[in-house]
mmCIF file of C-alpha atoms in Angstrom:
data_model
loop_
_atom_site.group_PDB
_atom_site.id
_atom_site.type_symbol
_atom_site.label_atom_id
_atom_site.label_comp_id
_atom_site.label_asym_id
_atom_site.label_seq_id
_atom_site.Cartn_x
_atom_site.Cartn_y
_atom_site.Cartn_z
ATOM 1 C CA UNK E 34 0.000 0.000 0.000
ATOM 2 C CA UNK E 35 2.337 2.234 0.664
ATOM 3 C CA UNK E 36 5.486 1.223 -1.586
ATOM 4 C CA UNK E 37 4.222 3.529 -3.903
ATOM 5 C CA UNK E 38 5.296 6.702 -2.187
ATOM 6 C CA UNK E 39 8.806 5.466 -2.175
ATOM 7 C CA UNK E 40 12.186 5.382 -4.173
ATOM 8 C CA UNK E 41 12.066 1.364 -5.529
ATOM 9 C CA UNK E 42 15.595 0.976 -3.396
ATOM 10 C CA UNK E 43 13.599 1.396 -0.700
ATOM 11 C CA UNK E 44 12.403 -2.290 1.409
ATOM 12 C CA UNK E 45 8.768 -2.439 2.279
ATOM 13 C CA UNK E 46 6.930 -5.124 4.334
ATOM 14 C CA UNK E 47 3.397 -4.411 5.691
ATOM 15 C CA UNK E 48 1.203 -5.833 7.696
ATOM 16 C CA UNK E 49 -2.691 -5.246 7.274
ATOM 17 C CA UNK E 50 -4.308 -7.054 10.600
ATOM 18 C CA UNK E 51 -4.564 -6.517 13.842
ATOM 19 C CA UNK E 52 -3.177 -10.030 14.563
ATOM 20 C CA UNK E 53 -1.252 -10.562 17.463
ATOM 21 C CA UNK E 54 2.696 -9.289 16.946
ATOM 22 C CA UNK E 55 5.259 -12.331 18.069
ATOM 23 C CA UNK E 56 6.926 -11.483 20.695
ATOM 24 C CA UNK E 57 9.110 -14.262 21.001
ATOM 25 C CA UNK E 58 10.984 -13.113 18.037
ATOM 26 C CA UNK E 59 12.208 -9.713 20.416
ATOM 27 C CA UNK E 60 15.621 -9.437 21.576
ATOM 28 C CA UNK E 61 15.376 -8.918 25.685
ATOM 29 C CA UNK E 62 16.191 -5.248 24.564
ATOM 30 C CA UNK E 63 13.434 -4.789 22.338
ATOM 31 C CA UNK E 64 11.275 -6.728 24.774
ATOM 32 C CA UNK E 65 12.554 -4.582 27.865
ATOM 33 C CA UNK E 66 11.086 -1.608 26.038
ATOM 34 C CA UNK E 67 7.416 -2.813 26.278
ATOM 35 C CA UNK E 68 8.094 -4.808 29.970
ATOM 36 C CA UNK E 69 5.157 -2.396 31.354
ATOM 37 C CA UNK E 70 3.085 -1.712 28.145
ATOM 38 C CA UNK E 71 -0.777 -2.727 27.609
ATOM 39 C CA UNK E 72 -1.159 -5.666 25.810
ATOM 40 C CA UNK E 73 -2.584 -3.575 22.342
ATOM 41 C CA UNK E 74 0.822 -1.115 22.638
ATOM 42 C CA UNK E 75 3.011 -4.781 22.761
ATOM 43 C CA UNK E 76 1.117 -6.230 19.993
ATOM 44 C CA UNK E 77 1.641 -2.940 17.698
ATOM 45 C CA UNK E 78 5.435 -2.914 18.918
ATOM 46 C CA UNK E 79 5.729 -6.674 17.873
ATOM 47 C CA UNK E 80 4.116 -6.705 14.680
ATOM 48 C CA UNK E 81 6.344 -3.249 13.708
ATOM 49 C CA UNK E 82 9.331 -4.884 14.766
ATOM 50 C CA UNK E 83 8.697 -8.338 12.840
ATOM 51 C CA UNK E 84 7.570 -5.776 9.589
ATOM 52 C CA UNK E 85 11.471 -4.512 10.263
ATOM 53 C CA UNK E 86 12.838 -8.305 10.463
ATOM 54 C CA UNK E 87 10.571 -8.686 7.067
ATOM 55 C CA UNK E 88 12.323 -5.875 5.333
ATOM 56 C CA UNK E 89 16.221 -6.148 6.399
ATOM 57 C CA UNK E 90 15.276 -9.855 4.681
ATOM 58 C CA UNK E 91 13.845 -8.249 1.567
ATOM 59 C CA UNK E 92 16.730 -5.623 1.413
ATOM 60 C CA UNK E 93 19.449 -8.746 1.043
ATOM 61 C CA UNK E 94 20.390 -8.022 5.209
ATOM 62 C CA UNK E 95 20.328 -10.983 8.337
ATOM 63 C CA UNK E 96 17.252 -9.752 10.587
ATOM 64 C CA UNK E 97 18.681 -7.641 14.027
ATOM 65 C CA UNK E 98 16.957 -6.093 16.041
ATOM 66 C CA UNK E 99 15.694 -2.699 16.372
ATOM 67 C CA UNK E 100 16.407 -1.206 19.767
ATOM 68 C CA UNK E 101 15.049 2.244 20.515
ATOM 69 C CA UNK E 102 16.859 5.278 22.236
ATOM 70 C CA UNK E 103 15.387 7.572 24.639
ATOM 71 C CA UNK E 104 12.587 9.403 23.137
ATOM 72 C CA UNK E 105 11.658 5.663 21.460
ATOM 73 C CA UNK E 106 12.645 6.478 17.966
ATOM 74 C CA UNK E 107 13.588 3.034 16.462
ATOM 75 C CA UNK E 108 17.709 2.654 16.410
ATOM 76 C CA UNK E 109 18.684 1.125 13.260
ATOM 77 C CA UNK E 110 22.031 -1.281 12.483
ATOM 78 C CA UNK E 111 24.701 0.281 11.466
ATOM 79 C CA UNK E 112 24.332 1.583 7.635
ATOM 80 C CA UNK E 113 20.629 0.950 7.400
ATOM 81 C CA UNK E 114 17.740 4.034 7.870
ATOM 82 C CA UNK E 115 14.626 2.952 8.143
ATOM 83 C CA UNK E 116 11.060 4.109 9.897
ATOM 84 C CA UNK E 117 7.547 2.216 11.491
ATOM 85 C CA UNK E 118 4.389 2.905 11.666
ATOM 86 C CA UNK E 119 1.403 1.341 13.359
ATOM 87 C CA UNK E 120 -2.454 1.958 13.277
ATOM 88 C CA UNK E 121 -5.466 -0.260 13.273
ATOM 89 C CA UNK E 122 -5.532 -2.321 10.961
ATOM 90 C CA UNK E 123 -2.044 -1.995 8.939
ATOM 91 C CA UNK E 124 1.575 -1.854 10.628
ATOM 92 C CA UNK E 125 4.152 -1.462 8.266
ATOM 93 C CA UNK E 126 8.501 -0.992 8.511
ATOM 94 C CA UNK E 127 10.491 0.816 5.583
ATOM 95 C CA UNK E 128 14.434 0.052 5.058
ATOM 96 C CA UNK E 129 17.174 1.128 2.582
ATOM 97 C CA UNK E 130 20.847 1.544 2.883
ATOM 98 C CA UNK E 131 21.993 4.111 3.458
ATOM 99 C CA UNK E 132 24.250 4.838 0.686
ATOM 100 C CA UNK E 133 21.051 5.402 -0.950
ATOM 101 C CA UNK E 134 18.997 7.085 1.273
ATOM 102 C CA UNK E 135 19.811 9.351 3.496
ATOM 103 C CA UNK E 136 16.992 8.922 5.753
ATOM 104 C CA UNK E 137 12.956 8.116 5.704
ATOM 105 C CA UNK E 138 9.579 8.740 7.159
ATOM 106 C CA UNK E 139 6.776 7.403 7.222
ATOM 107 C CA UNK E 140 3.266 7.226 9.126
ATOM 108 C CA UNK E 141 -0.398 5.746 8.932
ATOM 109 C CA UNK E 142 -3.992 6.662 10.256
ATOM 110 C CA UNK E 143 -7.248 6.052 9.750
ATOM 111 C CA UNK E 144 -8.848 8.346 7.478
ATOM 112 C CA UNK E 145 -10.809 10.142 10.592
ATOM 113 C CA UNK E 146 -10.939 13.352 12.016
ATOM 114 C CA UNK E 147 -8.898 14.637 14.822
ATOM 115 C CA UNK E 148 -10.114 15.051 18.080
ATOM 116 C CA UNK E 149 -11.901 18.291 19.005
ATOM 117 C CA UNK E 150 -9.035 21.295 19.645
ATOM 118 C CA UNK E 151 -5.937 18.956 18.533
ATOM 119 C CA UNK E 152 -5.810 20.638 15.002
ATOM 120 C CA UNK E 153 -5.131 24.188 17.011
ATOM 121 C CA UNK E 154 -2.423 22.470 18.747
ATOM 122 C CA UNK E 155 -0.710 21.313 16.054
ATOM 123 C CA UNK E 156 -1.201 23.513 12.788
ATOM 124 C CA UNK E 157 -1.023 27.516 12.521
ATOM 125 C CA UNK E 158 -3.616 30.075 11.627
ATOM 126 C CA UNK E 159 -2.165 30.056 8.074
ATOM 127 C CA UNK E 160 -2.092 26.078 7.242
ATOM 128 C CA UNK E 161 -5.745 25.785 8.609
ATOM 129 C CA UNK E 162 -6.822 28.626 5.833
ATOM 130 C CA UNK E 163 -5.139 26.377 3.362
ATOM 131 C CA UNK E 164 -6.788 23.035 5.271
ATOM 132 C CA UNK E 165 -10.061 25.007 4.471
ATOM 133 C CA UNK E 166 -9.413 25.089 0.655
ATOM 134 C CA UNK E 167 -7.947 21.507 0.567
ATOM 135 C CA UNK E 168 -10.884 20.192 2.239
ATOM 136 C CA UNK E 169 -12.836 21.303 -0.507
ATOM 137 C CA UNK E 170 -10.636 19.785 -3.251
ATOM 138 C CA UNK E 171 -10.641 16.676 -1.706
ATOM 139 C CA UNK E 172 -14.051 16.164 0.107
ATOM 140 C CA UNK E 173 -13.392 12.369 1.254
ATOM 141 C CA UNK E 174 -9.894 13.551 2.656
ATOM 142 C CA UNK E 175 -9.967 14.566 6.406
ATOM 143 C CA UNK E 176 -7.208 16.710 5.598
ATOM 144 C CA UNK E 177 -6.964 17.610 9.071
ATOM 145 C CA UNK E 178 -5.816 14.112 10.054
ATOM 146 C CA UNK E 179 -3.425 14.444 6.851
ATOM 147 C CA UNK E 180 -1.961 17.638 8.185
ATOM 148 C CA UNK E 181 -1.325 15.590 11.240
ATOM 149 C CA UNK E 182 0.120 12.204 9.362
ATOM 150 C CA UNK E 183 2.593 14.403 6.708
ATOM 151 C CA UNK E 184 4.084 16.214 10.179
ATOM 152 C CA UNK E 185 4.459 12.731 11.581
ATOM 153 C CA UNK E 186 6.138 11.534 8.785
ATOM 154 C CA UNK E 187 8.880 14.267 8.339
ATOM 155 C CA UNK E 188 9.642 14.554 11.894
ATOM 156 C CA UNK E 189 10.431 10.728 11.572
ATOM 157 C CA UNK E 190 12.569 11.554 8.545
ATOM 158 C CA UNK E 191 14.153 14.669 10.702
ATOM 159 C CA UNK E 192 14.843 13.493 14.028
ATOM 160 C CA UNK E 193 17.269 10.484 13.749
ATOM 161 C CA UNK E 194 19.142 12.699 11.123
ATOM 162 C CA UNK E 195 19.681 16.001 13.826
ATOM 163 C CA UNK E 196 18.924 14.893 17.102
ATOM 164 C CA UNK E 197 16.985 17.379 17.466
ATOM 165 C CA UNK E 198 12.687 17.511 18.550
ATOM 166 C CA UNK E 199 10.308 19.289 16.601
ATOM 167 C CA UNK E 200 7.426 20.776 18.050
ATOM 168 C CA UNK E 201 4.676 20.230 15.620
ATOM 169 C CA UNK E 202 4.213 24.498 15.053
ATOM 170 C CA UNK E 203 7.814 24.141 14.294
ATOM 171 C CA UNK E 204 6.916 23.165 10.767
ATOM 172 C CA UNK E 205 4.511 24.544 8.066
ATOM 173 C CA UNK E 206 2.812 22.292 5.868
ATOM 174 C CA UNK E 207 1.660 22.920 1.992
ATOM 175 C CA UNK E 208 -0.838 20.223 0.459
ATOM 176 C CA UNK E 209 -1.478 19.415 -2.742
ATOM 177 C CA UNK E 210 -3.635 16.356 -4.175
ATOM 178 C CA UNK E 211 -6.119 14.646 -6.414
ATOM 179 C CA UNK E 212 -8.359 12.230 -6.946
ATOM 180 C CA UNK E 213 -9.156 9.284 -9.236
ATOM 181 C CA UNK E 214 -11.109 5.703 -8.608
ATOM 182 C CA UNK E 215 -14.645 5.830 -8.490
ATOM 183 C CA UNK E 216 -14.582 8.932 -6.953
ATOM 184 C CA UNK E 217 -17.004 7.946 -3.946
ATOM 185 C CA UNK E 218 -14.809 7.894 -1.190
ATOM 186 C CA UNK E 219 -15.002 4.431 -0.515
ATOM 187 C CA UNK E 220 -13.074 0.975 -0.998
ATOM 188 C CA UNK E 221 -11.758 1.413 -4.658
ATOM 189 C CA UNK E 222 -11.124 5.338 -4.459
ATOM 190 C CA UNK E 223 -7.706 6.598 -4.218
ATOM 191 C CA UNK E 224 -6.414 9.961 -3.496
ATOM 192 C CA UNK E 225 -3.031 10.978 -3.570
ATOM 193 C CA UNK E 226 -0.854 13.520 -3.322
ATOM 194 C CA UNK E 227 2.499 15.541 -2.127
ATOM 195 C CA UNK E 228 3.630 17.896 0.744
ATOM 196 C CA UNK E 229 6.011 20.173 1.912
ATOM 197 C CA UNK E 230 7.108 20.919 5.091
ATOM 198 C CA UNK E 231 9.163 24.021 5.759
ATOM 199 C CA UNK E 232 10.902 24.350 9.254
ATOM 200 C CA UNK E 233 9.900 27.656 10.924
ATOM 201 C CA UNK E 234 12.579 30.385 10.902
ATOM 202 C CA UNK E 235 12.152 30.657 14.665
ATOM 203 C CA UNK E 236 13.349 27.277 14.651
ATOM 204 C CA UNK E 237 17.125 26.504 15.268
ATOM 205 C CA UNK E 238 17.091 23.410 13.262
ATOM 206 C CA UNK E 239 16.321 25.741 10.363
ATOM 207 C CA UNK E 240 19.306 27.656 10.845
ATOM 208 C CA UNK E 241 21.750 25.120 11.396
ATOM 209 C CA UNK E 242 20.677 22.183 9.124
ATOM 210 C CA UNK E 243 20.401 21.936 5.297
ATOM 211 C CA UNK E 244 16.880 19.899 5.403
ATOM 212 C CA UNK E 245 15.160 23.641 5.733
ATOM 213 C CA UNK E 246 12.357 21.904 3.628
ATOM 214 C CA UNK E 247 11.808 18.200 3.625
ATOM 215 C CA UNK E 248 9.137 16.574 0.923
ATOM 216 C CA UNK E 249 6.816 14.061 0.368
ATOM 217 C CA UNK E 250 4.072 11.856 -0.497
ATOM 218 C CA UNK E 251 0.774 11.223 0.497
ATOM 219 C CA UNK E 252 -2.276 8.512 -0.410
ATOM 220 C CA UNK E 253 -5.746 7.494 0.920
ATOM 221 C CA UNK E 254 -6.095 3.897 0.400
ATOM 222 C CA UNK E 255 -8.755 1.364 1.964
ATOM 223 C CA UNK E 256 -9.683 4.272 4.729
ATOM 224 C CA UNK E 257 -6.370 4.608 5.518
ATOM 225 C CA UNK E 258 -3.839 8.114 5.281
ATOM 226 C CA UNK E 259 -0.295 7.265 4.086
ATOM 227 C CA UNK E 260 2.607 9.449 4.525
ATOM 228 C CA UNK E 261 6.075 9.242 3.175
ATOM 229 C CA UNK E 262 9.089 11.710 3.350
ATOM 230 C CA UNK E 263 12.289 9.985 2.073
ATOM 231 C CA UNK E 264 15.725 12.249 2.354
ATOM 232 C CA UNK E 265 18.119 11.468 -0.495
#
């Protein structure tokens, strides 16, 4: 689903359930991490780590695992970037060497709008006016969500790169999309896209680092958002 929002040197292996993840395949690292976690947070940890195992196999590489570091950002072997993602429904892990890409990012939701007063939280005045007039270009979108996805995405893409945390109003998104399928909305319809996402100058990170503006894709598949930022 969402392979097509990436370069092809770029490992994909999904997961659309919401099956059980194995944790017996977890190194005692990995399964330290989730030692206190609700069973539904283990079983979305498993299943992302087992979509990582899947795509270090598809990339040609022996399955390791993924520790995390602090914040819980996955920690990838040495020469390898890669990014997870986990909703209901679909879990997914993206790989590629990095010799080839320089890093990636990518997120899923379900195609629902945020919660009441989260959008003010995490978009400015100026990208909701421009929500507004995507909303009406793509009507089966809940572009608010999107906003929310595409921000996930590039901070993902951002963060193992720098070091450093974004606040969400630390970045300024720009949509832009269409829509073919049967047009209803539904199972069959698909609406895609790109984004960009421009640091804020009252950012540091803007200042220091070169990835001032970081792009990508975007699809609605099956009910499902898709967001992809891959640094090359």
């Amino acid at each position: 689903m969402i392979e097509g929002l990436l370069p092809q040197c770029v490992a994909v292996a999904e997961d659309v359930s919401d099956a059980p993840g194995d944790e017996s395949v977890l190194s005692p690292a990995e399964r330290a991490l989730i030692a206190a976690a609700l069973p539904e947070r283990r079983d979305q940890f498993a299943a992302g780590r087992g979509c990582a195992r899947r795509a270090m196999e598809l990339l040609g590489e022996e399955p390791r695992p993924v520790p995390a570091d602090a914040t819980g950002a996955p920690v990838w072997p040495s020469g390898l970037v890669g990014s997870i993602t986990h909703c209901r429904g679909y879990r997914a892990a993206v790989l590629a060497r990095r010799a080839d890409v320089t890093a990636l990012g990518i997120d899923a939701e379900p195609n629902l709008g945020l919660r009441d007063g989260v959008l003010e939280l995490v978009s400015s005045a100026g990208e909701r006016a421009r929500l507004r007039e995507s909303a009406a270009l793509l009507p089966h979108v809940r572009v608010d969500r999107l906003l929310f996805s595409a921000k996930e995405a590039a901070y993902k893409a951002w963060y193992p790169l720098h070091g450093i945390r974004l606040g969400f109003r630390e970045a300024e998104l720009t949509l832009s999309g269409r829509v073919y399928g049967n047009g209803a909305g539904g199972l069959g319809a698909v609406t895609e896209g790109t984004f960009r996402v421009r640091l804020s100058e009252r950012s540091r990170a803007a200042r220091e680092f070169r990835h001032e503006v970081l792009h990508g894709r975007w699809a609605v598949r099956d009910f499902l958002i898709l967001t992809a930022v891959t640094l090359e």
